[in-house]
Short mmCIF file of N, CA and C in Angstrom, two decimals:
data_model
loop_
_atom_site.label_atom_id
_atom_site.label_comp_id
_atom_site.label_asym_id
_atom_site.label_seq_id
_atom_site.Cartn_x
_atom_site.Cartn_y
_atom_site.Cartn_z
N MET U 1 110.73 160.06 133.67
CA MET U 1 109.38 159.78 134.13
C MET U 1 108.41 160.22 133.04
N THR U 2 107.49 159.34 132.64
CA THR U 2 106.53 159.66 131.60
C THR U 2 105.37 160.46 132.19
N TRP U 3 104.57 161.04 131.29
CA TRP U 3 103.40 161.81 131.73
C TRP U 3 102.43 160.92 132.50
N ASN U 4 102.20 159.70 132.05
CA ASN U 4 101.29 158.80 132.75
C ASN U 4 101.81 158.47 134.15
N ASP U 5 103.14 158.34 134.29
CA ASP U 5 103.72 158.09 135.61
C ASP U 5 103.47 159.26 136.55
N VAL U 6 103.62 160.48 136.03
CA VAL U 6 103.39 161.68 136.84
C VAL U 6 101.94 161.73 137.31
N ALA U 7 101.01 161.54 136.36
CA ALA U 7 99.59 161.58 136.71
C ALA U 7 99.23 160.48 137.71
N SER U 8 99.74 159.27 137.51
CA SER U 8 99.46 158.16 138.42
C SER U 8 100.03 158.43 139.81
N THR U 9 101.24 158.99 139.86
CA THR U 9 101.87 159.30 141.15
C THR U 9 101.04 160.33 141.91
N ILE U 10 100.60 161.36 141.23
CA ILE U 10 99.78 162.40 141.87
C ILE U 10 98.49 161.81 142.39
N LYS U 11 97.80 161.04 141.57
CA LYS U 11 96.52 160.45 141.99
C LYS U 11 96.71 159.52 143.18
N GLU U 12 97.78 158.72 143.17
CA GLU U 12 98.03 157.80 144.26
C GLU U 12 98.33 158.54 145.56
N LYS U 13 99.12 159.62 145.47
CA LYS U 13 99.42 160.41 146.68
C LYS U 13 98.15 161.03 147.25
N VAL U 14 97.28 161.52 146.39
CA VAL U 14 96.03 162.11 146.86
C VAL U 14 95.15 161.03 147.49
N ARG U 15 95.05 159.87 146.86
CA ARG U 15 94.25 158.77 147.42
C ARG U 15 94.75 158.38 148.82
N ARG U 16 96.10 158.24 148.94
CA ARG U 16 96.66 157.87 150.25
C ARG U 16 96.38 158.93 151.30
N SER U 17 96.49 160.20 150.92
CA SER U 17 96.25 161.26 151.90
C SER U 17 94.79 161.31 152.33
N LEU U 18 93.89 160.81 151.49
CA LEU U 18 92.47 160.77 151.85
C LEU U 18 92.09 159.44 152.50
N GLY U 19 93.06 158.54 152.63
CA GLY U 19 92.81 157.24 153.26
C GLY U 19 92.03 156.29 152.38
N ARG U 20 92.17 156.42 151.09
CA ARG U 20 91.46 155.54 150.16
C ARG U 20 92.43 154.59 149.48
N GLY U 21 91.90 153.48 149.02
CA GLY U 21 92.70 152.53 148.27
C GLY U 21 92.85 152.96 146.83
N SER U 22 93.72 152.30 146.09
CA SER U 22 93.96 152.69 144.71
C SER U 22 92.78 152.39 143.79
N SER U 23 91.84 151.55 144.22
CA SER U 23 90.70 151.24 143.36
C SER U 23 89.54 152.19 143.56
N ASP U 24 89.54 152.99 144.64
CA ASP U 24 88.46 153.93 144.88
C ASP U 24 88.60 155.13 143.97
N ALA U 25 87.50 155.50 143.31
CA ALA U 25 87.53 156.66 142.44
C ALA U 25 87.39 157.93 143.27
N ILE U 26 88.14 158.94 142.90
CA ILE U 26 88.04 160.23 143.58
C ILE U 26 88.13 161.35 142.56
N GLN U 27 87.64 162.52 142.95
CA GLN U 27 87.86 163.71 142.16
C GLN U 27 89.17 164.31 142.67
N LEU U 28 90.05 164.72 141.77
CA LEU U 28 91.36 165.19 142.20
C LEU U 28 91.28 166.32 143.20
N ALA U 29 90.60 167.39 142.88
CA ALA U 29 90.49 168.51 143.82
C ALA U 29 89.53 169.54 143.27
N GLU U 30 89.01 170.33 144.15
CA GLU U 30 88.23 171.47 143.72
C GLU U 30 89.19 172.50 143.15
N PRO U 31 88.75 173.30 142.19
CA PRO U 31 89.63 174.32 141.63
C PRO U 31 90.17 175.25 142.72
N GLY U 32 91.45 175.55 142.61
CA GLY U 32 92.07 176.48 143.54
C GLY U 32 92.57 175.84 144.82
N THR U 33 92.34 174.53 145.00
CA THR U 33 92.81 173.90 146.23
C THR U 33 94.25 173.44 146.06
N ARG U 34 94.95 173.35 147.17
CA ARG U 34 96.33 172.89 147.18
C ARG U 34 96.35 171.37 147.28
N LEU U 35 97.18 170.78 146.48
CA LEU U 35 97.42 169.35 146.57
C LEU U 35 98.78 169.16 147.22
N GLU U 36 99.36 168.04 147.03
CA GLU U 36 100.67 167.74 147.59
C GLU U 36 101.76 168.30 146.68
N SER U 37 102.96 168.41 147.19
CA SER U 37 104.08 168.86 146.37
C SER U 37 104.53 167.74 145.46
N LEU U 38 104.80 168.06 144.21
CA LEU U 38 105.37 167.09 143.28
C LEU U 38 106.88 167.24 143.26
N GLY U 39 107.35 168.46 143.39
CA GLY U 39 108.78 168.74 143.44
C GLY U 39 109.01 169.72 144.57
N GLU U 40 109.66 170.84 144.24
CA GLU U 40 109.91 171.85 145.26
C GLU U 40 108.71 172.73 145.51
N ALA U 41 107.88 172.97 144.52
CA ALA U 41 106.72 173.85 144.67
C ALA U 41 105.47 173.04 145.00
N PRO U 42 104.53 173.63 145.75
CA PRO U 42 103.26 172.94 146.01
C PRO U 42 102.50 172.75 144.70
N LEU U 43 101.59 171.80 144.67
CA LEU U 43 100.80 171.49 143.47
C LEU U 43 99.38 171.98 143.69
N SER U 44 98.86 172.75 142.73
CA SER U 44 97.51 173.29 142.83
C SER U 44 96.70 172.94 141.60
N THR U 45 95.38 173.03 141.74
CA THR U 45 94.46 172.82 140.62
C THR U 45 94.05 174.18 140.08
N PRO U 46 94.37 174.49 138.82
CA PRO U 46 94.04 175.82 138.30
C PRO U 46 92.56 175.95 137.96
N ARG U 47 92.09 177.15 137.96
CA ARG U 47 90.74 177.45 137.49
C ARG U 47 90.77 177.47 135.96
N VAL U 48 89.72 176.93 135.34
CA VAL U 48 89.67 176.88 133.89
C VAL U 48 88.33 177.42 133.39
N ASP U 49 88.36 177.95 132.17
CA ASP U 49 87.16 178.30 131.43
C ASP U 49 87.19 177.45 130.17
N VAL U 50 86.06 176.83 129.83
CA VAL U 50 85.97 176.00 128.64
C VAL U 50 84.86 176.56 127.76
N TYR U 51 85.19 176.86 126.51
CA TYR U 51 84.24 177.40 125.56
C TYR U 51 84.17 176.48 124.35
N GLU U 52 83.06 176.54 123.64
CA GLU U 52 82.89 175.75 122.42
C GLU U 52 82.34 176.64 121.34
N ASN U 53 82.90 176.52 120.14
CA ASN U 53 82.34 177.21 118.98
C ASN U 53 82.14 176.18 117.87
N ASP U 54 81.88 176.64 116.65
CA ASP U 54 81.60 175.72 115.55
C ASP U 54 82.77 174.82 115.19
N LYS U 55 84.00 175.30 115.41
CA LYS U 55 85.18 174.57 114.96
C LYS U 55 85.95 173.85 116.05
N GLU U 56 85.85 174.33 117.31
CA GLU U 56 86.75 173.80 118.33
C GLU U 56 86.21 174.01 119.74
N VAL U 57 86.89 173.35 120.68
CA VAL U 57 86.68 173.57 122.11
C VAL U 57 87.92 174.29 122.61
N LEU U 58 87.71 175.38 123.34
CA LEU U 58 88.81 176.19 123.85
C LEU U 58 88.88 176.06 125.37
N VAL U 59 90.07 175.80 125.88
CA VAL U 59 90.30 175.69 127.32
C VAL U 59 91.29 176.77 127.72
N TYR U 60 90.89 177.60 128.67
CA TYR U 60 91.77 178.63 129.21
C TYR U 60 92.02 178.30 130.68
N ALA U 61 93.28 178.12 131.04
CA ALA U 61 93.65 177.78 132.42
C ALA U 61 94.54 178.86 132.99
N ASP U 62 94.20 179.35 134.18
CA ASP U 62 95.03 180.35 134.86
C ASP U 62 96.16 179.63 135.59
N VAL U 63 97.38 179.86 135.12
CA VAL U 63 98.57 179.22 135.72
C VAL U 63 99.63 180.29 135.99
N PRO U 64 99.37 181.23 136.90
CA PRO U 64 100.34 182.29 137.14
C PRO U 64 101.69 181.73 137.60
N GLY U 65 102.74 182.26 137.01
CA GLY U 65 104.08 181.80 137.35
C GLY U 65 104.52 180.59 136.55
N GLY U 66 103.62 180.02 135.74
CA GLY U 66 103.97 178.84 134.94
C GLY U 66 104.86 179.22 133.78
N THR U 67 105.69 178.27 133.35
CA THR U 67 106.60 178.52 132.24
C THR U 67 106.30 177.59 131.08
N ARG U 68 106.57 178.08 129.88
CA ARG U 68 106.34 177.27 128.68
C ARG U 68 107.23 176.03 128.69
N THR U 69 108.48 176.18 129.14
CA THR U 69 109.39 175.04 129.16
C THR U 69 108.99 174.02 130.22
N GLY U 70 108.24 174.45 131.23
CA GLY U 70 107.78 173.54 132.27
C GLY U 70 106.38 173.01 132.05
N ALA U 71 105.81 173.27 130.87
CA ALA U 71 104.43 172.85 130.60
C ALA U 71 104.40 171.55 129.82
N THR U 72 103.53 170.65 130.27
CA THR U 72 103.29 169.39 129.56
C THR U 72 101.79 169.23 129.41
N VAL U 73 101.33 169.10 128.17
CA VAL U 73 99.91 168.92 127.87
C VAL U 73 99.78 167.59 127.14
N ALA U 74 98.85 166.75 127.58
CA ALA U 74 98.71 165.42 126.97
C ALA U 74 97.25 165.13 126.68
N TRP U 75 97.04 164.35 125.63
CA TRP U 75 95.70 163.91 125.25
C TRP U 75 95.69 162.39 125.22
N ASP U 76 94.70 161.81 125.81
CA ASP U 76 94.53 160.36 125.81
C ASP U 76 93.05 160.11 125.55
N GLU U 77 92.74 159.29 124.54
CA GLU U 77 91.34 159.03 124.19
C GLU U 77 90.54 158.52 125.38
N ALA U 78 91.17 157.75 126.25
CA ALA U 78 90.45 157.19 127.40
C ALA U 78 90.37 158.17 128.56
N ARG U 79 91.42 158.97 128.78
CA ARG U 79 91.48 159.85 129.96
C ARG U 79 91.12 161.29 129.67
N GLY U 80 91.20 161.72 128.43
CA GLY U 80 90.92 163.10 128.08
C GLY U 80 92.17 163.96 128.09
N LEU U 81 92.00 165.23 128.43
CA LEU U 81 93.06 166.22 128.40
C LEU U 81 93.65 166.38 129.79
N THR U 82 94.96 166.31 129.90
CA THR U 82 95.63 166.55 131.18
C THR U 82 96.79 167.50 130.95
N PHE U 83 97.07 168.32 131.95
CA PHE U 83 98.23 169.19 131.83
C PHE U 83 98.89 169.42 133.19
N LEU U 84 100.19 169.62 133.11
CA LEU U 84 101.02 169.95 134.26
C LEU U 84 101.88 171.13 133.85
N VAL U 85 101.83 172.22 134.63
CA VAL U 85 102.63 173.40 134.34
C VAL U 85 103.47 173.69 135.58
N LYS U 86 104.78 173.68 135.40
CA LYS U 86 105.69 173.94 136.51
C LYS U 86 105.97 175.44 136.63
N ALA U 87 106.10 175.90 137.88
CA ALA U 87 106.36 177.31 138.15
C ALA U 87 107.82 177.64 137.90
N ARG U 88 108.06 178.89 137.60
CA ARG U 88 109.46 179.33 137.45
C ARG U 88 110.11 179.34 138.83
N ALA U 89 111.41 179.19 138.84
CA ALA U 89 112.14 179.15 140.10
C ALA U 89 112.14 180.52 140.77
N ARG U 90 112.15 180.51 142.08
CA ARG U 90 112.25 181.78 142.82
C ARG U 90 113.65 182.33 142.65
N PRO U 91 113.77 183.65 142.72
CA PRO U 91 115.11 184.23 142.64
C PRO U 91 115.96 183.81 143.84
N ALA U 92 117.26 183.80 143.64
CA ALA U 92 118.17 183.44 144.74
C ALA U 92 118.10 184.49 145.83
N GLY U 93 118.30 184.06 147.04
CA GLY U 93 118.31 185.00 148.16
C GLY U 93 117.13 184.79 149.08
N THR U 94 117.10 185.54 150.15
CA THR U 94 116.03 185.46 151.13
C THR U 94 114.99 186.52 150.81
N PRO U 95 113.71 186.14 150.71
CA PRO U 95 112.69 187.14 150.39
C PRO U 95 112.56 188.18 151.51
N TRP U 96 112.46 189.44 151.13
CA TRP U 96 112.23 190.51 152.07
C TRP U 96 110.74 190.62 152.38
N ALA U 97 109.93 190.48 151.32
CA ALA U 97 108.47 190.42 151.45
C ALA U 97 107.96 189.52 150.34
N SER U 98 106.99 188.69 150.63
CA SER U 98 106.47 187.77 149.62
C SER U 98 104.97 187.58 149.84
N GLU U 99 104.18 187.98 148.86
CA GLU U 99 102.73 187.83 148.94
C GLU U 99 102.23 186.74 148.00
N TYR U 100 103.13 186.13 147.28
CA TYR U 100 102.76 185.11 146.30
C TYR U 100 103.66 183.90 146.47
N GLU U 101 103.07 182.75 146.59
CA GLU U 101 103.84 181.52 146.69
C GLU U 101 103.77 180.78 145.36
N PRO U 102 104.90 180.61 144.68
CA PRO U 102 104.86 179.89 143.41
C PRO U 102 104.38 178.46 143.62
N CYS U 103 103.66 177.95 142.64
CA CYS U 103 103.20 176.56 142.72
C CYS U 103 103.15 175.97 141.32
N ASP U 104 103.14 174.65 141.26
CA ASP U 104 102.94 173.94 140.00
C ASP U 104 101.45 173.70 139.86
N TRP U 105 101.00 173.53 138.62
CA TRP U 105 99.57 173.39 138.34
C TRP U 105 99.30 172.07 137.64
N PHE U 106 98.26 171.35 138.06
CA PHE U 106 97.87 170.08 137.42
C PHE U 106 96.36 170.04 137.29
N ARG U 107 95.88 169.56 136.13
CA ARG U 107 94.44 169.41 135.93
C ARG U 107 94.17 168.35 134.88
N ALA U 108 93.12 167.59 135.09
CA ALA U 108 92.63 166.61 134.10
C ALA U 108 91.21 167.01 133.75
N ILE U 109 90.90 167.06 132.46
CA ILE U 109 89.59 167.51 132.00
C ILE U 109 89.04 166.52 130.99
N GLU U 110 87.79 166.10 131.19
CA GLU U 110 87.12 165.27 130.19
C GLU U 110 86.48 166.19 129.16
N LEU U 111 86.71 165.89 127.90
CA LEU U 111 86.10 166.65 126.82
C LEU U 111 85.16 165.75 126.03
N PRO U 112 84.24 166.33 125.26
CA PRO U 112 83.29 165.52 124.50
C PRO U 112 83.98 164.59 123.51
N ALA U 113 83.32 163.51 123.16
CA ALA U 113 83.89 162.51 122.24
C ALA U 113 84.07 163.06 120.83
N TYR U 114 83.38 164.14 120.50
CA TYR U 114 83.46 164.66 119.13
C TYR U 114 84.63 165.62 118.90
N VAL U 115 85.56 165.73 119.86
CA VAL U 115 86.77 166.54 119.63
C VAL U 115 87.93 165.63 119.27
N ASP U 116 88.90 166.19 118.55
CA ASP U 116 90.08 165.43 118.12
C ASP U 116 91.31 165.95 118.85
N GLY U 117 91.57 165.39 120.02
CA GLY U 117 92.68 165.83 120.86
C GLY U 117 94.04 165.63 120.22
N SER U 118 94.15 164.72 119.25
CA SER U 118 95.44 164.50 118.60
C SER U 118 95.87 165.70 117.76
N LYS U 119 94.94 166.60 117.46
CA LYS U 119 95.26 167.79 116.66
C LYS U 119 95.20 169.07 117.50
N ALA U 120 95.22 168.91 118.82
CA ALA U 120 95.15 170.07 119.71
C ALA U 120 96.43 170.90 119.63
N THR U 121 96.28 172.20 119.87
CA THR U 121 97.43 173.11 119.96
C THR U 121 97.30 173.90 121.26
N CYS U 122 98.44 174.38 121.76
CA CYS U 122 98.36 175.16 123.00
C CYS U 122 99.44 176.22 123.04
N THR U 123 99.15 177.28 123.79
CA THR U 123 100.10 178.35 124.02
C THR U 123 100.05 178.72 125.50
N LEU U 124 101.13 179.30 125.99
CA LEU U 124 101.19 179.79 127.37
C LEU U 124 101.73 181.21 127.30
N LYS U 125 100.88 182.16 127.66
CA LYS U 125 101.27 183.57 127.58
C LYS U 125 100.67 184.32 128.76
N GLU U 126 101.50 185.06 129.46
CA GLU U 126 101.08 185.90 130.58
C GLU U 126 100.25 185.15 131.62
N GLY U 127 100.68 183.93 131.94
CA GLY U 127 100.03 183.14 132.98
C GLY U 127 98.73 182.47 132.58
N VAL U 128 98.43 182.42 131.28
CA VAL U 128 97.22 181.75 130.81
C VAL U 128 97.61 180.68 129.79
N LEU U 129 97.26 179.44 130.10
CA LEU U 129 97.47 178.32 129.18
C LEU U 129 96.21 178.22 128.32
N THR U 130 96.38 178.35 127.01
CA THR U 130 95.25 178.27 126.07
C THR U 130 95.41 177.00 125.26
N ILE U 131 94.39 176.14 125.32
CA ILE U 131 94.41 174.88 124.58
C ILE U 131 93.24 174.89 123.61
N LYS U 132 93.54 174.69 122.32
CA LYS U 132 92.52 174.64 121.28
C LYS U 132 92.41 173.20 120.79
N VAL U 133 91.23 172.62 120.94
CA VAL U 133 91.01 171.23 120.54
C VAL U 133 89.96 171.24 119.43
N PRO U 134 90.35 170.94 118.17
CA PRO U 134 89.39 170.98 117.07
C PRO U 134 88.37 169.85 117.16
N LYS U 135 87.20 170.12 116.59
CA LYS U 135 86.17 169.09 116.52
C LYS U 135 86.50 168.15 115.36
N ARG U 136 86.09 166.90 115.51
CA ARG U 136 86.31 165.92 114.44
C ARG U 136 85.41 166.28 113.25
N ALA U 137 85.91 165.99 112.07
CA ALA U 137 85.10 166.20 110.87
C ALA U 137 83.97 165.17 110.86
N VAL U 138 82.77 165.66 110.64
CA VAL U 138 81.62 164.77 110.60
C VAL U 138 81.41 164.38 109.14
N ALA U 139 81.52 163.10 108.90
CA ALA U 139 81.34 162.61 107.54
C ALA U 139 79.97 161.93 107.42
N ALA U 140 79.19 162.43 106.50
CA ALA U 140 77.90 161.84 106.24
C ALA U 140 77.92 161.26 104.83
N LYS U 141 77.37 160.08 104.70
CA LYS U 141 77.42 159.42 103.40
C LYS U 141 76.13 158.64 103.21
N LEU U 142 75.57 158.71 102.04
CA LEU U 142 74.39 157.95 101.71
C LEU U 142 74.87 156.59 101.21
N ILE U 143 74.37 155.53 101.82
CA ILE U 143 74.79 154.18 101.47
C ILE U 143 73.69 153.54 100.65
N PRO U 144 74.02 153.16 99.41
CA PRO U 144 72.99 152.57 98.55
C PRO U 144 72.63 151.16 99.03
N VAL U 145 71.36 150.83 98.87
CA VAL U 145 70.87 149.50 99.25
C VAL U 145 70.74 148.69 97.96
N ARG U 146 71.40 147.54 97.96
CA ARG U 146 71.38 146.66 96.76
C ARG U 146 70.47 145.47 97.02
N GLY U 147 70.03 144.91 95.97
CA GLY U 147 69.21 143.69 96.06
C GLY U 147 70.10 142.47 96.23
N GLY U 148 69.60 141.46 96.90
CA GLY U 148 70.35 140.27 97.26
C GLY U 148 70.63 139.40 96.13
#
């Protein structure tokens, strides 16, 4: 299953659960809300912080329980930045006490046109997905005017 298939499946399931057709536009979810299950774990929308400096746009997403091997980050010029982070599996056995329910995380974010998503880098450490998206180089050039 490709990344676009995963994103389309999630959006379609959300549309159906809201009683909307596939052509109606919707916002996926408010941050922190539960969506439908994609696999064994429920699917949630992580909270994100987005910062901008002179060189890049930085996205920090809280994905507790997410694993690097279960993370997929994609850039599409038309759709922007999307990511899916799968939770680590629960240990075998019956829980004696459980205050945390593992979940998978999905989010789509529109970024400004002046960033170059094809050169983005990301890391996942201690439950925080960090995505660095560099700004495009701005080329300015003086164009001489010639006589006809």
